[in-house]
């Protein structure tokens, strides 16, 4: 901590509120900001302000976006009959980067986590159900994280959506590509075994 | 990365320039900033701007300060005949927190590190020598870090200051308080043995 300055203390406090940044790291970052050229620091301040001014959430899928609806919801090239449900916009970005999925998304804004006081009502679940009412959606891919809370959220959603007659799928859990069987945990190996698929030789010809 | 927004990309790029923050962490931080209430984000932006507007460097000791001279250099209660030389203002803050040293400081602004292209001319060494010209300073405590570059800087300073007839000392290197001999590295143990001090039993009576 740099005791001598009120302004520095305030900056450290502000930085320390960011996730994964403790007092020590915040001090180091504040110190760095003090040392860099004025323009570089102000650019960061401006970027923070800009993001809050210009970026909001898509009212259809809850994705982060400068426009409403977002570029995915308003893209006529994308399949409208399949919705992939993710926890956060970051997950959506990760899936988009893999360029494999061409349907729509729905960002829940978190996962059900009683320990953190997050219940179904804190997530955009009602909004998801509303999107299913007109019958145009044929499949929901639940892509919440493969951990305890993500699985619980997936199960909750599946139970809720089932009566609507929409096909519900879950992204596959298994060994990550490029990983080593030897180092995989038991749960992952069980899932990989459970989800095994037949090899169709003729499709490789 | 959140591809959809120019503003978000700029924020991620700005955050990724901070030390120890890569693209992934920057994305996570940017995403957090998007989610927090507007006021909290703007507070951080304001704190960055404020620090650049209000905080500068003390022209005497190069410490970070809102005033010039800083609160230490202008404190009449402090010993003026001893100067502790540190690499960065963060080191000064750490020493101040221990409340043991009551002299003045001199912040070099780094250490000599040829690999990083930092030579003696990039540090506030000339300014330190200027402070020694009037003969009021009797001791220089060199408190650069106890690593290769810190030691090299200490040696360089000692050679430079020696002809001026000022007493030069180096902070002790040894076992950190609360640590375990068993886990200490060889260099630290050597230094601890080298710097051993006699136990004066009568002073404990």
PDB file of N, CA, C and O in Angstrom, chain A residues 3-10, chain B residues 50-51 53-58 63-71:
ATOM      1  N   UNK A   3       0.795   4.571   1.374  1.00  0.00           N
ATOM      2  CA  UNK A   3       0.050   5.266   2.415  1.00  0.00           C
ATOM      3  C   UNK A   3      -0.123   6.752   2.129  1.00  0.00           C
ATOM      4  O   UNK A   3      -1.129   7.354   2.502  1.00  0.00           O
ATOM      5  N   UNK A   4       0.861   7.304   1.445  1.00  0.00           N
ATOM      6  CA  UNK A   4       0.965   8.754   1.381  1.00  0.00           C
ATOM      7  C   UNK A   4      -0.143   9.426   0.580  1.00  0.00           C
ATOM      8  O   UNK A   4      -0.369  10.609   0.717  1.00  0.00           O
ATOM      9  N   UNK A   5      -0.837   8.688  -0.266  1.00  0.00           N
ATOM     10  CA  UNK A   5      -1.763   9.354  -1.171  1.00  0.00           C
ATOM     11  C   UNK A   5      -3.177   8.792  -1.077  1.00  0.00           C
ATOM     12  O   UNK A   5      -3.412   7.595  -1.236  1.00  0.00           O
ATOM     13  N   UNK A   6      -4.106   9.683  -0.860  1.00  0.00           N
ATOM     14  CA  UNK A   6      -5.538   9.353  -0.806  1.00  0.00           C
ATOM     15  C   UNK A   6      -5.993   8.772  -2.156  1.00  0.00           C
ATOM     16  O   UNK A   6      -6.705   7.782  -2.226  1.00  0.00           O
ATOM     17  N   UNK A   7      -5.517   9.417  -3.244  1.00  0.00           N
ATOM     18  CA  UNK A   7      -5.911   8.994  -4.590  1.00  0.00           C
ATOM     19  C   UNK A   7      -5.430   7.577  -4.874  1.00  0.00           C
ATOM     20  O   UNK A   7      -6.153   6.763  -5.452  1.00  0.00           O
ATOM     21  N   UNK A   8      -4.212   7.273  -4.458  1.00  0.00           N
ATOM     22  CA  UNK A   8      -3.657   5.942  -4.691  1.00  0.00           C
ATOM     23  C   UNK A   8      -4.431   4.901  -3.889  1.00  0.00           C
ATOM     24  O   UNK A   8      -4.761   3.828  -4.403  1.00  0.00           O
ATOM     25  N   UNK A   9      -4.759   5.227  -2.649  1.00  0.00           N
ATOM     26  CA  UNK A   9      -5.527   4.291  -1.814  1.00  0.00           C
ATOM     27  C   UNK A   9      -6.863   3.971  -2.471  1.00  0.00           C
ATOM     28  O   UNK A   9      -7.317   2.824  -2.457  1.00  0.00           O
ATOM     29  N   UNK A  10      -7.492   5.001  -3.052  1.00  0.00           N
ATOM     30  CA  UNK A  10      -8.780   4.783  -3.689  1.00  0.00           C
ATOM     31  C   UNK A  10      -8.645   3.887  -4.909  1.00  0.00           C
ATOM     32  O   UNK A  10      -9.483   3.024  -5.162  1.00  0.00           O
TER      33      UNK A  10
ATOM     34  N   UNK B  50      -7.776  10.161 -11.598  1.00  0.00           N
ATOM     35  CA  UNK B  50      -7.409  10.962 -10.435  1.00  0.00           C
ATOM     36  C   UNK B  50      -5.951  10.786 -10.056  1.00  0.00           C
ATOM     37  O   UNK B  50      -5.252  11.739  -9.748  1.00  0.00           O
ATOM     38  N   UNK B  51      -5.531   9.527 -10.092  1.00  0.00           N
ATOM     39  CA  UNK B  51      -4.159   9.212  -9.713  1.00  0.00           C
ATOM     40  C   UNK B  51      -3.179   9.886 -10.669  1.00  0.00           C
ATOM     41  O   UNK B  51      -2.143  10.394 -10.253  1.00  0.00           O
ATOM     42  N   UNK B  53      -3.820  12.567 -12.356  1.00  0.00           N
ATOM     43  CA  UNK B  53      -3.938  14.018 -12.211  1.00  0.00           C
ATOM     44  C   UNK B  53      -3.246  14.520 -10.954  1.00  0.00           C
ATOM     45  O   UNK B  53      -2.621  15.569 -10.957  1.00  0.00           O
ATOM     46  N   UNK B  54      -3.390  13.759  -9.872  1.00  0.00           N
ATOM     47  CA  UNK B  54      -2.973  14.292  -8.573  1.00  0.00           C
ATOM     48  C   UNK B  54      -1.658  13.766  -8.038  1.00  0.00           C
ATOM     49  O   UNK B  54      -1.027  14.414  -7.215  1.00  0.00           O
ATOM     50  N   UNK B  55      -1.269  12.566  -8.484  1.00  0.00           N
ATOM     51  CA  UNK B  55      -0.090  11.965  -7.868  1.00  0.00           C
ATOM     52  C   UNK B  55       1.128  12.108  -8.771  1.00  0.00           C
ATOM     53  O   UNK B  55       1.068  11.830  -9.957  1.00  0.00           O
ATOM     54  N   UNK B  56       2.222  12.560  -8.181  1.00  0.00           N
ATOM     55  CA  UNK B  56       3.460  12.700  -8.923  1.00  0.00           C
ATOM     56  C   UNK B  56       4.609  12.109  -8.130  1.00  0.00           C
ATOM     57  O   UNK B  56       4.405  11.230  -7.298  1.00  0.00           O
ATOM     58  N   UNK B  57       5.802  12.608  -8.386  1.00  0.00           N
ATOM     59  CA  UNK B  57       6.972  12.085  -7.688  1.00  0.00           C
ATOM     60  C   UNK B  57       7.639  13.203  -6.907  1.00  0.00           C
ATOM     61  O   UNK B  57       7.694  14.349  -7.362  1.00  0.00           O
ATOM     62  N   UNK B  58       8.136  12.876  -5.727  1.00  0.00           N
ATOM     63  CA  UNK B  58       8.857  13.836  -4.894  1.00  0.00           C
ATOM     64  C   UNK B  58      10.166  14.182  -5.596  1.00  0.00           C
ATOM     65  O   UNK B  58      10.899  13.288  -6.011  1.00  0.00           O
ATOM     66  N   UNK B  63       9.921   9.483  -4.354  1.00  0.00           N
ATOM     67  CA  UNK B  63       8.799   8.696  -3.846  1.00  0.00           C
ATOM     68  C   UNK B  63       7.510   9.176  -4.528  1.00  0.00           C
ATOM     69  O   UNK B  63       7.421  10.320  -4.980  1.00  0.00           O
ATOM     70  N   UNK B  64       6.530   8.296  -4.583  1.00  0.00           N
ATOM     71  CA  UNK B  64       5.215   8.667  -5.089  1.00  0.00           C
ATOM     72  C   UNK B  64       4.541   9.574  -4.070  1.00  0.00           C
ATOM     73  O   UNK B  64       4.533   9.260  -2.879  1.00  0.00           O
ATOM     74  N   UNK B  65       3.991  10.677  -4.529  1.00  0.00           N
ATOM     75  CA  UNK B  65       3.411  11.607  -3.563  1.00  0.00           C
ATOM     76  C   UNK B  65       2.448  12.578  -4.218  1.00  0.00           C
ATOM     77  O   UNK B  65       2.592  12.928  -5.383  1.00  0.00           O
ATOM     78  N   UNK B  66       1.464  13.024  -3.439  1.00  0.00           N
ATOM     79  CA  UNK B  66       0.570  14.072  -3.932  1.00  0.00           C
ATOM     80  C   UNK B  66       1.194  15.445  -3.715  1.00  0.00           C
ATOM     81  O   UNK B  66       0.806  16.419  -4.338  1.00  0.00           O
ATOM     82  N   UNK B  67       2.143  15.514  -2.786  1.00  0.00           N
ATOM     83  CA  UNK B  67       2.805  16.783  -2.500  1.00  0.00           C
ATOM     84  C   UNK B  67       4.283  16.690  -2.874  1.00  0.00           C
ATOM     85  O   UNK B  67       4.842  15.610  -2.962  1.00  0.00           O
ATOM     86  N   UNK B  68       4.895  17.832  -3.064  1.00  0.00           N
ATOM     87  CA  UNK B  68       6.313  17.874  -3.373  1.00  0.00           C
ATOM     88  C   UNK B  68       6.958  18.963  -2.523  1.00  0.00           C
ATOM     89  O   UNK B  68       6.603  20.136  -2.676  1.00  0.00           O
ATOM     90  N   UNK B  69       7.883  18.683  -1.606  1.00  0.00           N
ATOM     91  CA  UNK B  69       8.393  17.352  -1.277  1.00  0.00           C
ATOM     92  C   UNK B  69       7.345  16.455  -0.608  1.00  0.00           C
ATOM     93  O   UNK B  69       6.343  16.945  -0.111  1.00  0.00           O
ATOM     94  N   UNK B  70       7.625  15.159  -0.604  1.00  0.00           N
ATOM     95  CA  UNK B  70       6.667  14.192  -0.050  1.00  0.00           C
ATOM     96  C   UNK B  70       6.583  14.306   1.469  1.00  0.00           C
ATOM     97  O   UNK B  70       7.375  15.011   2.080  1.00  0.00           O
ATOM     98  N   UNK B  71       5.645  13.591   2.076  1.00  0.00           N
ATOM     99  CA  UNK B  71       5.431  13.731   3.519  1.00  0.00           C
ATOM    100  C   UNK B  71       6.614  13.235   4.344  1.00  0.00           C
ATOM    101  O   UNK B  71       6.766  13.626   5.491  1.00  0.00           O
TER     102      UNK B  71
END
